[in-house]
Coordinates of C-alpha atoms in Angstrom, one line a residue:
X473 CA -18.1 2.9 -9.5
X474 CA -21.0 5.3 -8.7
X475 CA -23.7 4.3 -6.3
X476 CA -27.2 3.6 -7.6
X477 CA -30.8 3.3 -6.3
X478 CA -32.4 0.3 -7.8
X479 CA -35.9 1.3 -6.5
X480 CA -36.5 -2.0 -4.8
X481 CA -38.6 -1.8 -1.6
X482 CA -37.0 -2.9 1.6
X483 CA -38.4 -5.9 3.4
X484 CA -37.5 -7.3 6.8
X485 CA -36.4 -10.9 7.5
X486 CA -37.2 -12.4 10.8
X487 CA -34.7 -11.6 13.7
X488 CA -33.8 -15.3 14.1
X489 CA -32.6 -15.3 10.4
X490 CA -29.5 -13.3 11.4
X491 CA -26.3 -14.6 9.9
X492 CA -23.4 -15.4 12.4
X493 CA -19.7 -14.9 12.0
X494 CA -16.6 -13.8 13.9
X495 CA -15.6 -10.9 11.7
X496 CA -17.7 -9.0 9.2
X497 CA -15.7 -7.0 6.6
X498 CA -17.4 -4.2 4.6
X499 CA -15.7 -3.7 1.2
X500 CA -13.8 -6.0 -1.1
X501 CA -11.0 -3.6 -2.2
X502 CA -7.3 -4.0 -1.3
X503 CA -8.0 -3.4 2.4
X504 CA -11.2 -5.6 2.6
X505 CA -9.7 -8.3 0.4
X506 CA -6.5 -8.4 2.4
X507 CA -8.4 -8.5 5.7
X508 CA -10.5 -11.4 4.5
X509 CA -7.5 -13.3 3.1
X510 CA -5.5 -12.8 6.3
X511 CA -8.4 -13.9 8.5
X512 CA -9.2 -16.9 6.3
X513 CA -5.6 -17.9 6.3
X514 CA -5.6 -17.8 10.1
X515 CA -8.8 -19.9 10.2
X516 CA -11.0 -17.1 11.5
X517 CA -14.6 -17.3 10.2
X518 CA -15.5 -14.1 8.3
X519 CA -17.9 -12.7 5.9
X520 CA -16.9 -10.0 3.3
X521 CA -19.7 -7.9 1.8
X522 CA -19.6 -5.4 -1.0
X523 CA -22.5 -3.4 -2.5
X524 CA -21.1 -3.9 -6.0
X525 CA -21.7 -7.0 -8.1
X526 CA -18.0 -7.6 -8.6
X527 CA -14.6 -6.2 -7.8
X528 CA -13.0 -2.9 -9.2
X529 CA -14.1 -2.0 -12.7
X530 CA -11.3 0.7 -13.1
X531 CA -7.6 0.2 -12.8
X532 CA -7.1 2.7 -9.9
X533 CA -4.1 1.6 -7.8
X534 CA -1.3 -0.1 -9.6
X535 CA 2.2 0.3 -8.2
X536 CA 2.7 -2.6 -5.7
X537 CA 5.7 -2.0 -3.4
X538 CA 8.0 -4.4 -1.7
X539 CA 6.1 -4.4 1.7
X540 CA 2.8 -5.3 0.0
X541 CA 4.6 -8.0 -2.1
X542 CA 6.1 -9.5 1.1
X543 CA 2.6 -9.8 2.5
X544 CA 1.4 -11.5 -0.6
X545 CA 4.4 -13.8 -0.4
X546 CA 3.5 -14.6 3.2
X547 CA -0.1 -15.3 2.4
X548 CA 0.9 -17.5 -0.6
X549 CA -0.3 -15.5 -3.5
X550 CA 2.9 -13.8 -4.6
X551 CA 3.2 -16.0 -7.7
X552 CA -0.4 -15.2 -8.8
X553 CA 0.3 -11.5 -8.4
X554 CA 3.5 -11.6 -10.4
X555 CA 1.7 -13.7 -13.1
X556 CA -0.7 -10.7 -13.7
X557 CA 1.8 -7.9 -13.1
X558 CA 4.1 -5.9 -15.3
X559 CA 7.5 -6.8 -13.9
X560 CA 9.9 -4.6 -12.1
X561 CA 12.3 -4.0 -15.0
X562 CA 9.5 -2.5 -17.2
X563 CA 8.2 0.1 -14.7
X564 CA 10.9 2.6 -14.2
X565 CA 11.7 5.1 -17.0
X566 CA 9.3 7.8 -15.9
X567 CA 9.2 10.4 -18.7
X568 CA 8.4 14.1 -18.8
X569 CA 7.5 15.4 -22.2
X570 CA 5.3 17.7 -24.2
X571 CA 3.5 14.6 -25.7
X572 CA 4.5 11.0 -26.1
X573 CA 5.4 11.6 -29.7
X574 CA 6.8 15.0 -29.0
X575 CA 9.8 16.4 -27.2
X576 CA 11.2 14.9 -24.0
X577 CA 12.0 17.3 -21.2
X578 CA 13.7 14.5 -19.2
X579 CA 13.4 11.1 -17.6
X580 CA 13.9 9.8 -14.1
X581 CA 14.6 6.2 -13.2
X582 CA 11.9 5.3 -10.7
X583 CA 10.7 2.6 -8.3
X584 CA 14.2 1.5 -7.6
X585 CA 15.3 0.8 -11.2
X586 CA 18.3 3.2 -11.1
X587 CA 21.5 1.1 -10.9
X588 CA 22.5 3.2 -7.8
X589 CA 19.2 2.3 -6.1
X590 CA 18.6 -1.2 -7.3
X591 CA 21.0 -2.5 -4.7
X592 CA 19.0 -0.8 -1.9
X593 CA 15.9 -2.5 -3.0
X594 CA 17.5 -5.9 -3.6
X595 CA 19.1 -5.8 -0.1
X596 CA 15.9 -4.8 1.6
X597 CA 13.5 -7.5 0.5
X598 CA 13.1 -10.8 -1.3
X599 CA 10.5 -9.0 -3.4
X600 CA 10.7 -6.2 -5.9
X601 CA 8.2 -3.5 -6.9
X602 CA 5.8 -4.5 -9.8
X603 CA 2.7 -3.0 -11.3
X604 CA -0.6 -4.7 -11.1
X605 CA -3.8 -2.7 -11.7
X606 CA -6.5 -2.9 -9.1
X607 CA -8.8 -4.7 -11.6
X608 CA -6.3 -7.6 -11.5
X609 CA -5.3 -7.5 -7.9
X610 CA -8.7 -7.5 -6.3
X611 CA -9.9 -10.7 -7.9
X612 CA -6.8 -12.5 -6.7
X613 CA -7.4 -11.3 -3.1
X614 CA -11.1 -12.2 -3.2
X615 CA -10.7 -15.6 -4.9
X616 CA -8.0 -16.8 -2.5
X617 CA -9.9 -15.5 0.6
X618 CA -13.1 -17.2 -0.6
X619 CA -11.3 -20.5 -1.3
X620 CA -9.9 -20.4 2.2
X621 CA -13.2 -19.9 3.9
X622 CA -14.4 -16.3 3.6
X623 CA -18.1 -16.1 2.8
X624 CA -18.1 -13.4 0.1
X625 CA -21.4 -11.7 -0.7
X626 CA -21.7 -9.3 -3.6
X627 CA -24.6 -6.8 -4.2
X628 CA -24.9 -6.6 -0.4
X629 CA -24.9 -3.1 1.0
X630 CA -24.0 -2.1 4.5
X631 CA -26.7 0.1 6.1
X632 CA -25.9 0.5 9.9
X633 CA -24.7 -1.4 12.9
X634 CA -25.2 -1.5 16.7
X635 CA -22.5 -2.6 19.2
X636 CA -23.0 -4.2 22.5
X637 CA -20.7 -6.0 25.0
X638 CA -20.5 -9.2 23.1
X639 CA -20.5 -8.1 19.5
X640 CA -21.9 -6.1 16.6
X641 CA -25.2 -6.5 14.8
X642 CA -25.0 -5.1 11.3
X643 CA -28.0 -4.4 9.1
X644 CA -27.4 -5.0 5.4
X645 CA -29.5 -4.9 2.2
X646 CA -29.5 -7.4 -0.6
X647 CA -29.5 -5.2 -3.6
X648 CA -31.0 -7.8 -5.9
X649 CA -34.1 -8.5 -3.8
X650 CA -34.3 -5.3 -1.7
X651 CA -34.5 -7.5 1.5
X652 CA -32.7 -6.3 4.6
X653 CA -31.3 -8.7 7.2
X654 CA -28.7 -8.6 10.0
X655 CA -25.3 -10.2 10.3
X656 CA -24.1 -10.8 13.9
X657 CA -20.3 -10.7 14.3
X658 CA -17.9 -10.3 17.1
X659 CA -16.0 -7.6 15.2
X660 CA -16.7 -5.4 12.2
X661 CA -14.1 -4.0 9.8
X662 CA -15.0 -1.0 7.6
X663 CA -12.9 -1.2 4.5
X664 CA -15.5 0.7 2.5
X665 CA -13.4 3.4 0.9
X666 CA -12.7 7.1 1.2
X667 CA -16.3 8.0 1.9
X668 CA -16.6 5.2 4.5
X669 CA -20.1 4.9 6.0
X670 CA -18.7 2.6 8.7
X671 CA -16.2 5.2 9.7
X672 CA -18.8 7.9 9.7
X673 CA -21.1 5.8 11.9
X674 CA -18.4 5.3 14.6
X675 CA -17.5 8.9 14.5
X676 CA -13.8 8.5 13.7
X677 CA -11.9 11.8 14.1
X678 CA -10.0 13.2 11.1
X679 CA -7.5 15.8 10.2
X680 CA -7.4 17.5 6.8
X681 CA -9.9 17.9 4.1
X682 CA -11.5 16.1 1.2
X683 CA -11.7 17.2 -2.5
X684 CA -8.9 19.7 -2.6
X685 CA -8.5 19.2 -6.3
X686 CA -10.3 17.5 -9.1
X687 CA -9.1 14.8 -11.5
X688 CA -10.6 13.1 -14.6
X689 CA -9.7 9.6 -15.7
X690 CA -10.0 8.4 -19.3
X691 CA -9.2 4.8 -20.0
X692 CA -8.5 3.7 -23.5
X693 CA -7.0 1.0 -25.8
X694 CA -4.4 1.9 -28.4
X695 CA -1.1 0.4 -29.6
X696 CA 1.5 3.0 -28.8
X697 CA 4.4 0.5 -28.5
X698 CA 6.4 2.5 -31.0
X699 CA 6.5 5.5 -28.6
X700 CA 7.3 3.6 -25.4
X701 CA 9.2 0.3 -25.8
X702 CA 12.6 2.1 -25.9
X703 CA 11.7 3.8 -22.6
X704 CA 9.4 1.4 -20.8
X705 CA 7.5 2.8 -17.8
X706 CA 4.1 2.9 -16.2
X707 CA 4.1 6.7 -16.1
X708 CA 4.5 9.4 -18.8
X709 CA 3.9 13.0 -17.6
X710 CA 2.8 15.4 -20.3
X711 CA 3.3 19.2 -20.0
X712 CA 1.5 20.6 -22.9
X713 CA 1.1 24.3 -23.7
X714 CA -2.5 25.5 -23.6
X715 CA -3.6 22.5 -21.6
X716 CA -5.0 22.5 -18.1
X717 CA -2.3 22.1 -15.5
X718 CA -4.6 22.0 -12.5
X719 CA -5.4 19.0 -10.3
X720 CA -2.4 16.8 -9.9
X721 CA -0.3 19.2 -11.9
X722 CA 0.1 17.7 -15.4
X723 CA -1.5 15.3 -17.8
X724 CA -0.5 11.8 -17.0
X725 CA -0.5 8.9 -19.4
X726 CA -0.4 5.7 -17.4
X727 CA 0.2 2.2 -18.6
X728 CA -2.4 -0.4 -17.6
X729 CA -1.2 -3.3 -19.7
X730 CA 1.9 -3.0 -21.9
X731 CA 1.6 -1.5 -24.4
X732 CA -1.9 -1.2 -25.6
X733 CA -4.1 -0.4 -22.6
X734 CA -3.8 3.0 -21.0
X735 CA -5.3 5.6 -18.6
X736 CA -5.1 9.3 -18.8
X737 CA -5.4 11.5 -15.7
X738 CA -6.1 15.2 -16.2
X739 CA -6.9 17.9 -13.7
X740 CA -9.9 20.2 -13.5
X741 CA -11.1 23.0 -11.3
X742 CA -13.1 21.2 -8.6
X743 CA -14.7 24.5 -7.6
X744 CA -16.4 24.8 -11.0
X745 CA -18.9 22.6 -12.7
X746 CA -17.8 19.0 -13.3
X747 CA -16.6 18.5 -16.9
X748 CA -18.6 16.5 -19.3
X749 CA -16.5 14.3 -21.5
X750 CA -18.1 12.3 -24.3
X751 CA -16.4 9.8 -26.5
X752 CA -15.4 12.5 -29.1
X753 CA -13.9 14.8 -26.5
X754 CA -12.1 11.9 -24.7
X755 CA -10.6 10.8 -28.0
X756 CA -9.4 14.3 -28.7
X757 CA -7.7 14.6 -25.3
X758 CA -6.0 11.2 -25.8
X759 CA -4.7 12.1 -29.3
X760 CA -3.5 15.5 -28.1
X761 CA -1.6 14.2 -25.1
X762 CA 0.0 11.4 -27.1
X763 CA 0.8 13.8 -30.0
X764 CA -0.7 11.3 -32.5
X765 CA -3.6 13.1 -34.2
X766 CA -4.6 10.1 -36.3
X767 CA -4.3 7.3 -33.7
X768 CA -6.9 4.6 -33.7
X769 CA -8.3 4.9 -30.1
X770 CA -11.0 2.9 -28.3
X771 CA -12.3 4.8 -25.3
X772 CA -13.3 2.3 -22.6
X773 CA -14.4 4.7 -19.8
X774 CA -14.3 8.1 -18.1
X775 CA -14.7 9.0 -14.5
X776 CA -14.1 11.9 -12.1
X777 CA -12.5 11.8 -8.7
X778 CA -11.3 14.2 -6.0
X779 CA -7.8 14.5 -4.5
X780 CA -7.9 14.4 -0.7
X781 CA -5.7 15.2 2.2
X782 CA -7.2 13.6 5.2
X783 CA -6.3 10.9 7.8
X784 CA -8.0 9.4 10.8
X785 CA -6.4 10.1 14.2
X786 CA -8.2 7.1 15.8
X787 CA -8.9 3.9 13.7
X788 CA -11.5 2.1 15.7
X789 CA -14.3 2.5 18.2
X790 CA -14.8 -0.5 20.6
X791 CA -15.5 -3.6 18.3
X792 CA -15.5 -1.7 15.0
X793 CA -12.4 -0.9 13.0
X794 CA -11.7 1.0 9.8
X795 CA -8.9 0.2 7.3
X796 CA -7.6 1.4 3.9
X797 CA -8.9 4.5 2.2
X798 CA -11.4 4.9 5.1
X799 CA -8.5 6.1 7.3
X800 CA -6.0 7.6 4.8
X801 CA -7.2 9.6 1.9
X802 CA -4.7 11.2 -0.5
X803 CA -3.7 11.6 -4.2
X804 CA -2.0 8.6 -5.9
X805 CA 1.5 10.2 -5.7
X806 CA 4.1 7.8 -4.4
X807 CA 1.8 4.8 -5.1
X808 CA 1.1 4.3 -1.4
X809 CA -2.7 3.8 -1.2
X810 CA -3.4 0.2 -1.8
X811 CA 0.0 -0.9 -0.4
X812 CA -0.8 0.8 2.9
X813 CA -4.3 -0.6 2.8
X814 CA -3.0 -4.1 2.6
X815 CA -0.6 -3.4 5.4
X816 CA -3.4 -2.1 7.6
X817 CA -5.3 -5.3 7.3
X818 CA -2.2 -7.5 7.7
X819 CA -1.6 -5.7 11.0
X820 CA -5.2 -6.0 12.2
X821 CA -6.0 -9.6 11.2
X822 CA -3.5 -11.4 13.4
X823 CA -4.5 -9.3 16.4
X824 CA -8.2 -10.1 15.8
X825 CA -7.3 -13.8 15.5
X826 CA -5.2 -13.7 18.7
X827 CA -8.1 -12.1 20.7
X828 CA -10.7 -14.4 19.3
X829 CA -8.7 -17.5 20.2
X830 CA -8.2 -16.2 23.7
X831 CA -4.4 -15.9 23.2
X832 CA -4.5 -12.1 23.8
X833 CA -6.4 -9.6 25.9
X834 CA -8.6 -7.0 24.2
X835 CA -5.9 -4.4 24.8
X836 CA -4.0 -5.9 21.9
X837 CA -6.6 -4.4 19.5
X838 CA -5.9 -0.9 20.9
X839 CA -2.5 -1.2 19.3
X840 CA -4.0 -1.1 15.8
X841 CA -4.7 2.6 16.3
X842 CA -1.3 3.2 18.0
X843 CA 0.7 1.5 15.2
X844 CA -1.2 2.5 12.1
X845 CA -2.2 6.1 12.7
X846 CA 1.4 7.4 12.3
X847 CA 1.6 5.5 9.1
X848 CA -1.6 7.1 7.8
X849 CA -0.4 10.5 8.8
X850 CA 3.0 9.9 7.0
X851 CA 1.6 8.7 3.7
X852 CA -1.1 11.4 3.4
X853 CA 1.5 14.1 4.1
X854 CA 4.1 12.5 1.7
X855 CA 1.6 12.0 -1.1
X856 CA 0.3 15.5 -1.0
X857 CA 3.8 17.0 -0.7
X858 CA 4.9 15.1 -3.8
X859 CA 1.9 16.4 -5.6
X860 CA 2.8 20.0 -4.6
X861 CA 6.4 19.5 -5.6
X862 CA 5.4 19.4 -9.2
X863 CA 5.0 23.2 -8.7
X864 CA 8.8 23.6 -8.7
X865 CA 9.0 21.7 -12.0
X866 CA 6.4 24.1 -13.5
X867 CA 8.1 27.1 -12.1
X868 CA 11.5 26.0 -13.4
X869 CA 10.0 25.6 -16.9
X870 CA 8.5 29.1 -16.5
X871 CA 4.9 27.9 -16.9
X872 CA 3.4 29.4 -13.7
X873 CA 4.0 33.0 -14.9
X874 CA 3.2 32.4 -18.6
X875 CA 0.0 34.2 -19.7
X876 CA -0.8 32.3 -22.9
X877 CA 0.0 29.2 -24.9
X878 CA 2.7 30.9 -27.0
X879 CA 4.5 32.1 -23.9
X880 CA 4.4 28.7 -22.4
X881 CA 6.0 27.2 -25.6
X882 CA 8.7 29.9 -25.5
X883 CA 9.4 29.2 -21.9
X884 CA 9.9 25.4 -22.5
X885 CA 12.0 26.2 -25.6
X886 CA 14.3 28.5 -23.6
X887 CA 15.9 25.5 -21.9
X888 CA 17.7 24.8 -25.2
X889 CA 19.2 28.3 -25.5
X890 CA 22.9 29.1 -25.3
X891 CA 22.2 32.1 -23.1
X892 CA 22.5 32.8 -19.4
X893 CA 18.8 32.3 -18.9
X894 CA 18.9 29.0 -20.8
X895 CA 21.8 27.8 -18.8
X896 CA 20.1 28.8 -15.5
X897 CA 17.0 26.9 -16.6
X898 CA 18.9 23.8 -17.4
X899 CA 20.6 23.8 -14.0
X900 CA 17.3 24.4 -12.3
X901 CA 15.8 21.5 -14.2
X902 CA 18.4 19.2 -12.7
X903 CA 17.4 20.2 -9.2
X904 CA 13.7 19.9 -10.0
X905 CA 14.1 16.4 -11.4
X906 CA 16.2 15.4 -8.4
X907 CA 13.3 16.5 -6.1
X908 CA 11.0 14.0 -7.8
X909 CA 13.0 11.2 -6.2
X910 CA 10.9 11.9 -3.1
X911 CA 7.8 10.7 -5.1
X912 CA 9.3 7.9 -7.2
X913 CA 12.1 6.5 -5.1
X914 CA 11.0 7.1 -1.5
X915 CA 12.2 3.7 -0.3
X916 CA 12.2 4.8 3.3
X917 CA 8.6 5.9 3.2
X918 CA 7.7 2.6 1.5
X919 CA 9.4 0.3 4.0
X920 CA 10.5 2.3 7.0
X921 CA 7.4 1.9 9.3
X922 CA 8.3 1.7 13.0
X923 CA 5.8 0.7 15.6
X924 CA 5.6 2.0 19.2
X925 CA 2.8 0.4 21.2
X926 CA 2.1 -2.0 24.0
X927 CA 2.5 -4.8 21.4
X928 CA 6.2 -3.9 21.2
X929 CA 8.3 -4.5 24.3
X930 CA 11.2 -2.1 24.3
X931 CA 14.7 -3.2 25.3
X932 CA 16.1 0.2 26.3
X933 CA 17.6 1.0 22.9
X934 CA 16.5 3.8 20.7
X935 CA 15.7 3.5 17.1
X936 CA 19.0 4.2 15.3
X937 CA 19.5 7.6 13.9
X938 CA 19.2 7.6 10.1
X939 CA 22.5 7.4 8.2
X940 CA 20.8 8.8 5.0
X941 CA 17.7 10.6 4.2
X942 CA 15.0 8.6 5.9
X943 CA 12.4 9.2 3.2
X944 CA 14.6 8.2 0.4
X945 CA 16.5 5.3 2.1
X946 CA 15.3 2.4 4.2
X947 CA 17.5 1.5 7.1
X948 CA 17.1 -2.0 8.5
X949 CA 17.3 -2.6 12.2
X950 CA 16.2 -5.1 14.8
X951 CA 15.3 -2.6 17.5
X952 CA 11.8 -3.7 18.8
X953 CA 9.2 -2.0 16.6
X954 CA 11.2 -2.4 13.5
X955 CA 10.4 -4.7 10.6
X956 CA 12.3 -8.0 10.5
X957 CA 15.4 -7.3 8.2
X958 CA 15.7 -9.4 5.1
X959 CA 18.7 -11.6 4.5
X960 CA 19.1 -14.7 2.4
X961 CA 19.7 -17.8 4.5
X962 CA 19.2 -21.6 3.9
X963 CA 21.4 -24.5 2.8
X964 CA 22.5 -26.5 -0.1
X965 CA 19.0 -27.4 -1.2
X966 CA 17.5 -23.9 -1.2
X967 CA 17.8 -20.4 0.1
X968 CA 15.0 -18.5 1.8
X969 CA 14.5 -15.0 3.1
X970 CA 14.6 -14.5 6.9
X971 CA 11.0 -13.3 6.3
X972 CA 10.1 -16.7 5.2
X973 CA 11.2 -18.1 8.6
X974 CA 8.4 -16.3 10.4
X975 CA 5.0 -17.4 9.0
X976 CA 1.8 -15.4 9.6
X977 CA 0.2 -18.0 11.9
X978 CA 2.7 -18.0 14.7
X979 CA 5.3 -16.0 16.8
X980 CA 8.9 -16.9 15.8
X981 CA 12.1 -16.8 17.8
X982 CA 15.3 -16.4 15.8
X983 CA 18.6 -17.1 17.6
X984 CA 22.0 -18.7 17.0
X985 CA 23.6 -22.0 18.1
X986 CA 24.8 -20.4 21.4
X987 CA 21.1 -19.6 22.0
X988 CA 19.9 -23.2 21.9
X989 CA 18.2 -22.8 25.4
X990 CA 15.7 -20.5 23.7
X991 CA 14.1 -23.5 22.0
X992 CA 13.3 -25.1 25.3
X993 CA 12.0 -21.8 26.7
X994 CA 9.8 -21.3 23.7
X995 CA 8.3 -24.7 24.0
X996 CA 7.5 -24.2 27.7
X997 CA 6.0 -20.7 27.3
X998 CA 4.0 -21.8 24.2
X999 CA 2.4 -24.6 26.1
X1000 CA 1.8 -22.5 29.2
X1001 CA 0.2 -19.6 27.3
X1002 CA -1.4 -21.6 24.5
X1003 CA 0.3 -19.3 22.0
X1004 CA 2.2 -21.0 19.1
X1005 CA 5.9 -20.0 19.2
X1006 CA 8.3 -21.4 16.6
X1007 CA 12.1 -21.4 17.2
X1008 CA 14.6 -21.0 14.3
X1009 CA 18.3 -21.6 15.1
X1010 CA 20.5 -20.2 12.4
X1011 CA 24.1 -21.7 12.2
X1012 CA 26.3 -24.2 10.6
X1013 CA 25.0 -27.8 10.7
X1014 CA 21.4 -26.5 11.4
X1015 CA 18.5 -26.6 9.0
X1016 CA 19.0 -22.9 8.4
X1017 CA 22.5 -21.6 7.9
X1018 CA 23.8 -18.0 7.4
X1019 CA 25.0 -18.8 3.9
X1020 CA 26.3 -15.3 3.1
X1021 CA 27.1 -14.3 6.7
X1022 CA 24.7 -11.4 6.1
X1023 CA 22.5 -12.3 9.0
X1024 CA 25.4 -12.1 11.5
X1025 CA 26.0 -8.6 10.2
X1026 CA 22.5 -7.3 10.6
X1027 CA 20.9 -9.1 13.5
X1028 CA 22.3 -6.6 16.1
X1029 CA 22.2 -9.2 18.9
X1030 CA 24.7 -11.7 20.2
X1031 CA 24.7 -15.3 18.9
X1032 CA 22.9 -16.3 22.1
X1033 CA 20.5 -13.4 21.9
X1034 CA 17.1 -13.7 20.4
X1035 CA 14.5 -11.8 18.3
X1036 CA 10.8 -12.4 18.9
X1037 CA 9.0 -11.9 15.6
X1038 CA 5.3 -11.1 15.6
X1039 CA 3.1 -12.7 13.0
X1040 CA 3.2 -9.5 10.9
X1041 CA 7.0 -9.7 10.7
X1042 CA 7.6 -6.8 13.2
X1043 CA 10.0 -7.4 16.0
X1044 CA 8.0 -7.5 19.2
X1045 CA 10.9 -8.0 21.6
X1046 CA 14.6 -8.9 21.7
X1047 CA 17.2 -10.0 24.2
X1048 CA 20.7 -8.9 23.2
X1049 CA 22.2 -12.0 24.9
X1050 CA 21.0 -15.1 26.9
X1051 CA 19.6 -14.1 30.3
X1052 CA 19.8 -16.2 33.4
X1053 CA 16.2 -17.3 33.0
X1054 CA 15.3 -17.2 29.3
X1055 CA 11.9 -18.9 29.9
X1056 CA 10.8 -16.2 32.3
X1057 CA 12.1 -13.4 30.1
X1058 CA 10.2 -14.7 27.1
X1059 CA 7.0 -15.3 29.1
X1060 CA 7.1 -11.7 30.5
X1061 CA 7.6 -10.3 26.9
X1062 CA 4.8 -12.3 25.4
X1063 CA 2.3 -11.6 28.2
X1064 CA 3.1 -7.9 27.9
X1065 CA 2.9 -7.9 24.1
X1066 CA -0.4 -9.8 24.1
X1067 CA -2.0 -7.7 26.8
X1068 CA -2.5 -10.8 28.9

């Protein structure tokens, strides 16, 4: 949504009218909404402001991966998200064609829907990928955060802030009245997007550049179920002779709601003047890409945006933090943007809560930069590489050297020919399509985050070497710094994921029957440090049993060993077996992890 100047004069409220809270969040997108929801769930007073009058008005992000869904599950909103989402089984037949009604060049099963990959996704998580447009996701985050205690203020614009030893004083403007006032908080989180003013004001360092290519969105309504229900997907890539193939590389027809609400993304030369697209021109573009010249189309909006390749190398400055697009800016390839934004906030919120409650020292907050910066770097690199990899697809088709529309058509047609060149093109197309797995089935990128910081206590073992391509395949591990592996456990009444055993509001110890002494150690250390520590003993006759014996195969510790799970489901420490003094071992690990 573009900014605007309402022309209202600014007036000052008295200094003693300052609003007080623990955490002020600027922005109500996926990062801001998740930060508010996480903090509110943990009982931390917070205010979330946005300069807009409501949440996202365009679909923007949509692919919601397993890690984000696990967070929504933990925060109690998974069911609400699934109710508004297009389910996993309808998202995967990504199509490459000359138009939706025209010739197909090929398809690729994506987002883990290939039978050979479905098992990888099912084994890795209790949740599957789904598709929920940002216009539907943001209200869920904001509603639940607000109902749990977040004070949400729309039409409230961040202007500036000043830090001191005890907190942050932020000046904001009410965009309805024009009045300015201050909000006093102990911490400030800037989740205000790719052109974050908060990040600019704290001088975050960045690598990369903004606006490396231009893209145009056209949203529209039209019933094209006849063209898509036999190949359901959220993405249809159109390579059309004579059309612009700049920007993200091809025209994209993206499903918003099946099968009558859609979005088209088309590239333009960002070095030239911005294109002006009226309703007539937008309708023509829609009909051309769909290959349906007489289609009844309702244009619902157009917008321009830039593709970026930039990430922050430090994510906070003293008491002010940045999250989401403010710290990682990239094209939508791989569907990593909103997912990573939600994960940023999930990482940060429990740490803020621990410090505010006196359970952790301020050094814990330094680990936010240490843990999330490598993730920001990885996803910006991967998304831009995926975007560039379309170049091979165009080269294989012969489009990059074609000088006119007719030559482009001839090059595409050549793939059908019973000639040496036709055969070579067909073989090359197989390889080009295989390469796109790194965009559409990059399971390792989606789930394989590994943290190295002072909030992780190493046990002397290295992260295991990948058995398969680490970008395409996720490899579970319990080495400290890894995410807690998923396995189904439970009993006769119900089965739950191991992730469900470790709620967001506490640390969790997971051990076996031979490790019963850990329960006493946890109770003593929890009381001594005033840090909640829950113990789960998995074994026959206990509340939680290893029903499929999967946990025994993946836990990587002895039955009397233990895993210490942080609130964000990452393994903070482990003991491979029961030490002589488990209480002291646990106390040492927790005090180190929490920067006590």
